[in-house]
C-alpha positions as MATLAB code, in Angstrom:
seq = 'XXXXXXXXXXXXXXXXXXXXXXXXXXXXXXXXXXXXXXXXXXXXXXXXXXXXXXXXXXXXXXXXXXXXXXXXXXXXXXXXXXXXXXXXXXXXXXXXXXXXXXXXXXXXXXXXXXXXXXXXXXXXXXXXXXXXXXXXXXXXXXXXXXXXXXXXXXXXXXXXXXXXXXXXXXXXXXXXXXXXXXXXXXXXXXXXXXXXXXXXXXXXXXXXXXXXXXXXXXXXXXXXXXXXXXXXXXXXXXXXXXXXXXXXXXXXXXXXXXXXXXXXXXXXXXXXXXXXXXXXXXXXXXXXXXXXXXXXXXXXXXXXXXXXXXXXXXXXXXXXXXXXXXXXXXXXXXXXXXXXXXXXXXXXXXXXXXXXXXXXXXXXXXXXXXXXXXXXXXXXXXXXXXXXXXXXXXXXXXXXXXXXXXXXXXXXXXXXXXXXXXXXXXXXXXXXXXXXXXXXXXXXXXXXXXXXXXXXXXXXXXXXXXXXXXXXXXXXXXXXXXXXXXXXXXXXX';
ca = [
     113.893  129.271  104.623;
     116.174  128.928  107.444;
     119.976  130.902  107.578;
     123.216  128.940  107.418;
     123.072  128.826  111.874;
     123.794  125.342  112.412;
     126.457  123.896  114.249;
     128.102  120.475  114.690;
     126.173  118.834  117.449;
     122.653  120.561  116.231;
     123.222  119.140  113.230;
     124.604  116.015  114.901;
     121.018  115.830  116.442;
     119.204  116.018  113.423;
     120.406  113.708  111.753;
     120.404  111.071  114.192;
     116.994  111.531  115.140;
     116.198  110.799  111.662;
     117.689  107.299  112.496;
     117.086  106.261  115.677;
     113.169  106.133  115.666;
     109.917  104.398  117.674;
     111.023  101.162  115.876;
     114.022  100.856  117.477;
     112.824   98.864  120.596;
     111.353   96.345  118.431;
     114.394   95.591  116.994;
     115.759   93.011  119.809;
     112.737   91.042  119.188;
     113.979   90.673  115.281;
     117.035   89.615  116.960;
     115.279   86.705  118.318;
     113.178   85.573  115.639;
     116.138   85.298  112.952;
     119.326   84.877  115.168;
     121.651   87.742  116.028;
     123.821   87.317  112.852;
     121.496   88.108  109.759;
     120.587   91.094  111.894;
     123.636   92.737  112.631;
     125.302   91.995  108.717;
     122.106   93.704  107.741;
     122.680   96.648  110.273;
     126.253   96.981  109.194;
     125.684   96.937  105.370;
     122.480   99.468  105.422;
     124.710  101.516  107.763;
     127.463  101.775  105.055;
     125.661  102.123  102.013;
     123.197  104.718  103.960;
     126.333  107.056  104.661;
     127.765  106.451  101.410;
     124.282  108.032   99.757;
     124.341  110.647  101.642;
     128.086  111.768  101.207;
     127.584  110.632   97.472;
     124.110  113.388   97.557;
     126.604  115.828   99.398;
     128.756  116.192   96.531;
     126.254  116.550   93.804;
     124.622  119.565   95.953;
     128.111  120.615   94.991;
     127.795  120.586   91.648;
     124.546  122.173   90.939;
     124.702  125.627   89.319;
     124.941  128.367   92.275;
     125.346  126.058   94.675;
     128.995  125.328   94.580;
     130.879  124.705   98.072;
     126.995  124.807   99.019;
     126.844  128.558   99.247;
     123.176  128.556   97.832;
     120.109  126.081   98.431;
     119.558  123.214   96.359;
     116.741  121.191   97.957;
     116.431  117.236   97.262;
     113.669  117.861   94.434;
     115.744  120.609   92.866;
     118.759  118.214   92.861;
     117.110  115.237   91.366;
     115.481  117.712   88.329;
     119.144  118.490   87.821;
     120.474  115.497   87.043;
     117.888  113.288   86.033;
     115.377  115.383   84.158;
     111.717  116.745   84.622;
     110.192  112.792   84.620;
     112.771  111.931   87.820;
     111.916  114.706   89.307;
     108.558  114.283   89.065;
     108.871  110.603   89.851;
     110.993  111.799   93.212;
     108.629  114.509   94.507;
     105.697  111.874   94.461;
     108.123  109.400   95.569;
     109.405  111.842   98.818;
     106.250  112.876   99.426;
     104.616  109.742   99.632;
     107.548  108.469  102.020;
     107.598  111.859  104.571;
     103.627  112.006  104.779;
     102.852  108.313  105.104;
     105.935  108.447  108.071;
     104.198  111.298  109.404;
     101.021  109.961  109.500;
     102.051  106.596  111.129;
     103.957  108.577  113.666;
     100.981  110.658  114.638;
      98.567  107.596  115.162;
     101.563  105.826  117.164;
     102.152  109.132  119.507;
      98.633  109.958  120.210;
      97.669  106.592  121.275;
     101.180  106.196  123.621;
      99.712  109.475  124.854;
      96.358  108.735  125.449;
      97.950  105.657  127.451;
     100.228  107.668  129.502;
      97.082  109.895  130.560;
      95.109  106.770  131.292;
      98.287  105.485  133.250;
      98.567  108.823  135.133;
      95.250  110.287  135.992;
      93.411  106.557  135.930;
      91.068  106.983  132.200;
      91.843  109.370  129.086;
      88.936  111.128  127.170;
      87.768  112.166  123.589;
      85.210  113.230  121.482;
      83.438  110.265  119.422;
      82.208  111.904  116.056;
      81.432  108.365  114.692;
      78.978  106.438  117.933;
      78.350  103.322  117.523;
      77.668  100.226  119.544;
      81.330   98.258  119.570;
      81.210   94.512  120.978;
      83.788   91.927  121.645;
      83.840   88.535  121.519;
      85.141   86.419  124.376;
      86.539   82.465  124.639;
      83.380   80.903  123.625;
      82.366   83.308  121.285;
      79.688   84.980  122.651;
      79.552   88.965  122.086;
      79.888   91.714  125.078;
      79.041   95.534  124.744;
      81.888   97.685  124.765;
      81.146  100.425  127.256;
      81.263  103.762  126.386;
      81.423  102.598  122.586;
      78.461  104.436  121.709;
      78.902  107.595  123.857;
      79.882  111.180  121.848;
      82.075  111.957  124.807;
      83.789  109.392  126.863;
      86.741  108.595  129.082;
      87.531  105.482  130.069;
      90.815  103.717  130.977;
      92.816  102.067  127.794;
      94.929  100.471  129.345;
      93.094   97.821  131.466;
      89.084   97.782  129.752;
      87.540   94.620  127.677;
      87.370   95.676  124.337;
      88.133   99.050  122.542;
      85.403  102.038  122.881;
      87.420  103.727  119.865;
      88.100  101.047  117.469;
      86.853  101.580  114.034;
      85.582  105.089  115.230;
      86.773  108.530  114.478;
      87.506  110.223  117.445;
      89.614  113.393  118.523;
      91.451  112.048  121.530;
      93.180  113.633  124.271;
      96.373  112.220  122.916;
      95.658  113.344  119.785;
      95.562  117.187  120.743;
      98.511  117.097  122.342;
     100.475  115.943  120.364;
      99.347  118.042  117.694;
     100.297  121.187  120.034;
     103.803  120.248  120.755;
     104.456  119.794  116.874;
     101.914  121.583  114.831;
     103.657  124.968  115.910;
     107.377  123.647  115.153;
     106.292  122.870  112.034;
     105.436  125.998  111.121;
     109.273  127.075  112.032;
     112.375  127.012  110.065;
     114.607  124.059  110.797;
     117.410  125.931  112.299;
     114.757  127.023  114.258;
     114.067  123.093  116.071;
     117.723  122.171  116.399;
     117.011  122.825  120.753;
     114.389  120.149  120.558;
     116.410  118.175  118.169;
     119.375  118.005  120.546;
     116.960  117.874  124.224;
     115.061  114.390  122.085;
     118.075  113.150  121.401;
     119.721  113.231  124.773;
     116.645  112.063  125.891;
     116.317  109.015  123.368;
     119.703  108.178  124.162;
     118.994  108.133  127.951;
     116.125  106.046  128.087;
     117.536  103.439  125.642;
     120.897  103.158  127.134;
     118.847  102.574  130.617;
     116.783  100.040  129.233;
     120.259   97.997  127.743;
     121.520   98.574  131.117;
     118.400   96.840  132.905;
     118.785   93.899  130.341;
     122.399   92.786  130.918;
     121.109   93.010  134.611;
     118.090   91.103  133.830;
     120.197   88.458  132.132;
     121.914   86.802  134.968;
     119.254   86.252  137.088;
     116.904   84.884  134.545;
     116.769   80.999  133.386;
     117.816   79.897  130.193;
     118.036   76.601  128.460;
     118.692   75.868  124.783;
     115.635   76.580  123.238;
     115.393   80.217  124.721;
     118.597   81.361  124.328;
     119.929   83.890  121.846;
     121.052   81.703  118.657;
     123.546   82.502  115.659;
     120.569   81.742  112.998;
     117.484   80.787  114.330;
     116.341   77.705  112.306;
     113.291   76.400  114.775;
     109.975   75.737  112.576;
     108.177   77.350  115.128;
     110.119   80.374  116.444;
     112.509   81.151  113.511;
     112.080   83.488  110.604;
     114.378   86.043  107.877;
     111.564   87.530  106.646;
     111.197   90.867  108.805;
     114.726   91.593  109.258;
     115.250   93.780  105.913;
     111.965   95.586  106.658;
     112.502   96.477  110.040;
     115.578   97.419  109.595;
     115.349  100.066  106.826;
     112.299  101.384  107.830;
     114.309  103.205  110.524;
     117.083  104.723  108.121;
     115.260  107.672  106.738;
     118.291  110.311  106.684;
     119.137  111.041  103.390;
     116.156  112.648  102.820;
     116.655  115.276  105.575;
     120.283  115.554  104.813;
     120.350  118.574  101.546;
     117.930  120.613  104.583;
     120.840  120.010  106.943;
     123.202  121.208  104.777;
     121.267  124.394  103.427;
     121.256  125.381  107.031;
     124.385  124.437  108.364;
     127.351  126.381  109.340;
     130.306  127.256  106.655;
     132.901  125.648  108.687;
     131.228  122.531  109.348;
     132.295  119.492  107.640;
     129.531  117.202  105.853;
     131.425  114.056  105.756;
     132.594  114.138  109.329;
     129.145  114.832  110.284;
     127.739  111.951  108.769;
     129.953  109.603  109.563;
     130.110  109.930  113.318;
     126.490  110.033  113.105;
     125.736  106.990  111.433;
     128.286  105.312  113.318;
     126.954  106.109  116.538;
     123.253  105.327  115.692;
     124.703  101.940  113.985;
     126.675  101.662  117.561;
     123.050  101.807  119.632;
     120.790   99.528  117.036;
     123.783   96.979  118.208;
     124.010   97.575  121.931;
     119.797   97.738  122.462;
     119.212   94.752  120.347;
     121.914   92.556  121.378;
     121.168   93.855  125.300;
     117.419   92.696  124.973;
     117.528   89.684  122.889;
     120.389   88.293  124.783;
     118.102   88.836  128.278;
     114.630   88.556  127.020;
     114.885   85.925  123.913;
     112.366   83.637  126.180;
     109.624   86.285  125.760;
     109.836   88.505  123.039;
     107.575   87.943  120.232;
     108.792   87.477  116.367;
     107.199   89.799  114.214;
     106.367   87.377  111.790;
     106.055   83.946  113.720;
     103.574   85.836  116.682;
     104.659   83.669  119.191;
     107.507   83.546  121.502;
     109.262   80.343  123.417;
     107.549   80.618  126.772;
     104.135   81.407  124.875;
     105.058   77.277  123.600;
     105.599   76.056  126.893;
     102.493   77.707  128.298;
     100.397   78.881  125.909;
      98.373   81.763  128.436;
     101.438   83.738  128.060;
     101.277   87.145  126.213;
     104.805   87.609  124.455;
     105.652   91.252  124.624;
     105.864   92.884  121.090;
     108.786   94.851  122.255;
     111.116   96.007  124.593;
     108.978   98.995  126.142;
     106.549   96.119  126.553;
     109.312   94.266  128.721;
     109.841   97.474  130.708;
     106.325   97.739  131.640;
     105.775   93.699  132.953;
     107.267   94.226  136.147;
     107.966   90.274  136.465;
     109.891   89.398  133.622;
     112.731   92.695  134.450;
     115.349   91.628  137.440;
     113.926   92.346  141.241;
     116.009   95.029  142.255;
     114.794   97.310  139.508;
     111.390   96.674  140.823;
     111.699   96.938  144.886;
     112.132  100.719  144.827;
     109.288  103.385  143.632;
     111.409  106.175  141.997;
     112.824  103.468  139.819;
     109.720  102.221  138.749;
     108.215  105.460  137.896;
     111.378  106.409  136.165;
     111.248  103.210  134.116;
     107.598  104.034  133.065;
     108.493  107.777  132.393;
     110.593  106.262  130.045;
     108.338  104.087  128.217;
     106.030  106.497  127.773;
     108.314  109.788  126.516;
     110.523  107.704  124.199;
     107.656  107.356  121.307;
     106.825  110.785  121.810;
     110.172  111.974  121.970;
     111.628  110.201  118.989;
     107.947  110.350  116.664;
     107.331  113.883  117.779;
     110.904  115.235  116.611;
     110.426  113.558  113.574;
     107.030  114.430  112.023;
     108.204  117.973  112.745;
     111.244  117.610  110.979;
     109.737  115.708  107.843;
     106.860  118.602  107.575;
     109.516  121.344  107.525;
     111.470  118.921  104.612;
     108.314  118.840  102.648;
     107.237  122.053  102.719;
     111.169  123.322  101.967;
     110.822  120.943   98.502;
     107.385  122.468   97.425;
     108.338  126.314   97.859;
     111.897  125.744   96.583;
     109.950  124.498   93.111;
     107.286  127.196   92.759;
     104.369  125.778   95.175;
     103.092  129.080   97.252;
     103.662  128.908  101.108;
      99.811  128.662  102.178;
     100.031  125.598   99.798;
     103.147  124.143  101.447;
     101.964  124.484  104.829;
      98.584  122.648  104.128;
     100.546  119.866  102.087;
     103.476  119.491  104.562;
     101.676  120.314  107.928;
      98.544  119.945  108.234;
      97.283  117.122  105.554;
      99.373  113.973  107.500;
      97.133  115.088  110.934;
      93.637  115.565  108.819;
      94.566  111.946  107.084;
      95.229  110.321  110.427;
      92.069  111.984  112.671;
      89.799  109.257  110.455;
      92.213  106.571  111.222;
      93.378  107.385  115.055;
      91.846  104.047  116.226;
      91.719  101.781  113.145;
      92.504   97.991  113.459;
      96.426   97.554  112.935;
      95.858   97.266  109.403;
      96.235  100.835  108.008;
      99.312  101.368  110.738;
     101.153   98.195  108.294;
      99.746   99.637  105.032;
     101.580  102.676  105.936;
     104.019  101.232  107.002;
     104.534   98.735  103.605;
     104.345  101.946  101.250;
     107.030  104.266  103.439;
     109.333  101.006  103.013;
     109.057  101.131   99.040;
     109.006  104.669   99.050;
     111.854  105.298  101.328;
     114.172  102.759   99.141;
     113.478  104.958   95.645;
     114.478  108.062   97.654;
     117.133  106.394   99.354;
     119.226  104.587   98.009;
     117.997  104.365   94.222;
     118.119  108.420   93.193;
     120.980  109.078   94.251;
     123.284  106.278   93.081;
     121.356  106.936   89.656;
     122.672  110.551   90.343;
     125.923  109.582   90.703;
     126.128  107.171   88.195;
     125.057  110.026   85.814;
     128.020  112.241   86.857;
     130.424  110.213   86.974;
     129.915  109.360   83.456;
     129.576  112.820   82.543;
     133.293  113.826   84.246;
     134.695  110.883   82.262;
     133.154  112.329   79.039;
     134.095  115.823   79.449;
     137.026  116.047   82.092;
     136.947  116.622   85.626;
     136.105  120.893   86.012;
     138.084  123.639   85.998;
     137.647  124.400   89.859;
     137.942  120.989   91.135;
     141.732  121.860   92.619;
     140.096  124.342   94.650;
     137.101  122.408   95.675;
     139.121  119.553   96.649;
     140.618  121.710   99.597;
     137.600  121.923  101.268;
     137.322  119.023  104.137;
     137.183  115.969  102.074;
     135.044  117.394   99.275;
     132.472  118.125  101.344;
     133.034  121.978  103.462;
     131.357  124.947  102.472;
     134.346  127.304  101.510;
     135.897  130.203  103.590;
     135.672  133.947  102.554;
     138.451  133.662  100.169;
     136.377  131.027   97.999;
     133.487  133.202   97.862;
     135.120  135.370   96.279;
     137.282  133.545   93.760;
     133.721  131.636   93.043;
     132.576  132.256   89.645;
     129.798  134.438   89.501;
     128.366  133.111   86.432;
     127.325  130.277   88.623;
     124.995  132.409   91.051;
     121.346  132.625   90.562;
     118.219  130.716   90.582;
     119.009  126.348   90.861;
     115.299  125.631   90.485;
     114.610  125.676   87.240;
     110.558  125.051   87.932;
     110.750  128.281   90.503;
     111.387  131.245   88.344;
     111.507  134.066   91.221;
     114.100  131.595   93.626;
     117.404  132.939   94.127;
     120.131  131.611   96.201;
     122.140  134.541   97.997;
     126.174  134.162   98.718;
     126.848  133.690  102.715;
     130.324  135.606  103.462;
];
């Protein structure tokens, strides 16, 4: 485990990187489908009762045993068995788990193939090693069947980006996107998470560049672009043929996975920092960006983005050869739908396709190494052995997604589908259960002895100062993991 080292805007990082994900830039075209309005009362409501779980799981790491004014380590498992029993905390270890690894693993297939395109986009073709050759074929307007070059070859390279057909589809193959990707987070994995809070702040920083650039080039975009009433950006979008509710929810929580990584961020943060205050400005500031990036791009591009759930987009009606861009990267990369000026020089070009390219591996690659360090913290905290941990945590997601690099778009939703229920239980549904639990129990049997003194610390939610270590009971120190027989939780002066 990692030492009590991290500060405010570390933390700060963290947390929001846990937020602001790859599926942010799809999130204007949701705009467009079902009207800015659903959207954004969705945005605003998740938003709230996301930072009210986590300030709500904040104060019941307060109150298990040891682990008062968080001066221990009480990992999200270990909290859940607490409150809730052996059967919840089973229930929650499959169910966080299942969420973190199928993220993981859906993050890793997304990375190495924006990787492999970058190479192809750089150096002209990207390679890999086919361990599965076969001959691959596609099928063109009157349906007669083509060879896919290189489809059958155990090494090829060949350029993704403009090539008829896939050479790697329904193949295994270990890509060079693949193997980078696994070096830059295979080895921060293996770290502590106080250890990653440099990479967590440089992605961030990063994340927040490109995406503020790419809001910027929309409102640009938007006045010299044509619009007429059936493109424009509507309230609710009610057309038969353009308008659907049905991917808002979906899309939206997918991306607002932080409660899970918030008791690691709090085992490892600073004494003087305050948990509330943290969260708040955090969520509030990632809330701020899903506004400004989706209301930027839908507003400019609501011709030609393409609803997730209708396909289709409204230019792709009036002439149906168009290809509607599936997001806004997409946008970014179609020189003739983004306003002239951004086009006419070459540093901004290449800086608008450096930016495309690093923001899924920026935001995906932060994140897979964050989630393995979460999931490996929950399986030694409760008895697992490290070597175990660091198979289960690290290096199962990239031996799961190797078979599946290249798979039709199929598996990429499946994962997608489960994360989504899984990320709900762990969410939002253990810890108001928790809650609901103690509350009852303070009504039953009073509110405790200490809670004058605890509620001096910032809001409920401050690990103490020297003088409350020591007036801290010390009947309360030891082990919190009641499954983990040898883990002890030392005081931090």
């Amino acid at each position: 485990f990692g030492s009590k080292t991290i500060g405010y805007f570390a933390g700060f990082s963290l947390l929001c990187n846990s937020i602001i994900g790859p599926g942010m830039p799809g999130l204007p075209n949701v705009f467009v489908e079902a009207g800015w309005l659903i959207p954004t009362i969705c945005i605003v409501v998740i938003y709230s009762m996301t930072t009210m779980s986590c300030s709500m799981f904040g104060e019941l790491m307060r109150e298990v045993p040891g682990n008062d004014h968080f001066r221990g380590r009480a990992e999200y498992t270990t909290i859940v068995k607490h409150f809730l029993g052996r059967r919840w905390y089973l229930a929650s270890l499959i169910g966080l788990n299942c969420a973190l690894q199928s993220l993981n693993i859906a993050s890793i297939i997304q990375s190495a193939q924006v990787t492999d395109t970058a190479i192809a986009a750089i150096f002209g073709k990207t390679c890999s090693l086919n361990l599965t050759p076969f001959k691959n074929f596609w099928t063109d307007d009157n349906g007669q069947e083509h060879y896919v070059n290189h489809s059958d070859d155990f090494f090829s390279c060949f350029d993704v980006n403009h090539s008829q057909g896939n050479a790697w589809g329904c193949h295994v193959v270990i890509s060079i996107g693949y193997v980078l990707v696994l070096l830059m987070a295979v080895p921060c994995s293996m770290w502590n998470l106080d250890d990653n809070v440099a990479i967590q702040v440089v992605c961030l920083i990063l994340g927040v560049l490109f995406m503020t650039a790419w809001a910027i080039i929309s409102m640009v975009s938007y006045s010299s672009m044509e619009h007429d009433g059936l493109s424009s950006l509507k309230a609710i979008n009610s057309s038969p043929a353009l308008g659907s509710q049905a991917g808002v929810l979906g899309s939206i929580l997918f991306n607002w996975n932080v409660l899970t990584t918030v008791p690691s961020w709090i085992n490892e943060k600073k004494p003087n920092i305050s948990v509330n205050k943290t969260l708040w400005c955090c969520t509030t500031f990632c809330m701020t960006m899903y506004l400004f990036i989706s209301l930027a791009g839908a507003t400019a591009f609501a011709d030609v983005l393409q609803g997730p759930v209708t396909g289709t987009c409204a230019r792709q009606l009036r002439d149906p050869a168009f290809n509607c861009p599936n997001d806004l990267m997409q946008v970014m990369t179609r020189g003739h739908l983004v306003e002239a000026a951004w086009r006419q020089g070459v540093v901004m070009n290449v800086l608008i396709q450096f930016s495309v390219y690093m923001f899924p591996i920026v935001a995906e690659v932060s994140g897979i190494v964050v989630f393995s360090i979460i999931i490996k913290y929950n399986l030694v905290e409760n008895g697992f052995s490290k070597t175990f941990s660091n198979v289960f945590g690290i290096a199962l997601p990239w031996m799961v997604s190797l078979p599946v690099l290249y798979m039709p778009n199929i598996v990429a939703q499946f994962i997608n589908f489960t994360s989504l229920i899984f990320l709900t239980f762990a969410n939002f549904v253990v810890p108001l259960a928790m809650y609901a639990i103690l509350q009852g129990r303070e009504m039953r049997e009073g509110p405790p002895q200490d809670e004058g003194v605890a509620s001096k610390a910032d809001e409920g939610a401050i690990a103490p100062s020297a003088e409350d270590h020591g007036e801290a009971s010390k009947a309360d120190e030891g082990a919190i993991a009641s499954s983990a027989e040898d883990a002890s939780f030392p005081e931090t002066d």
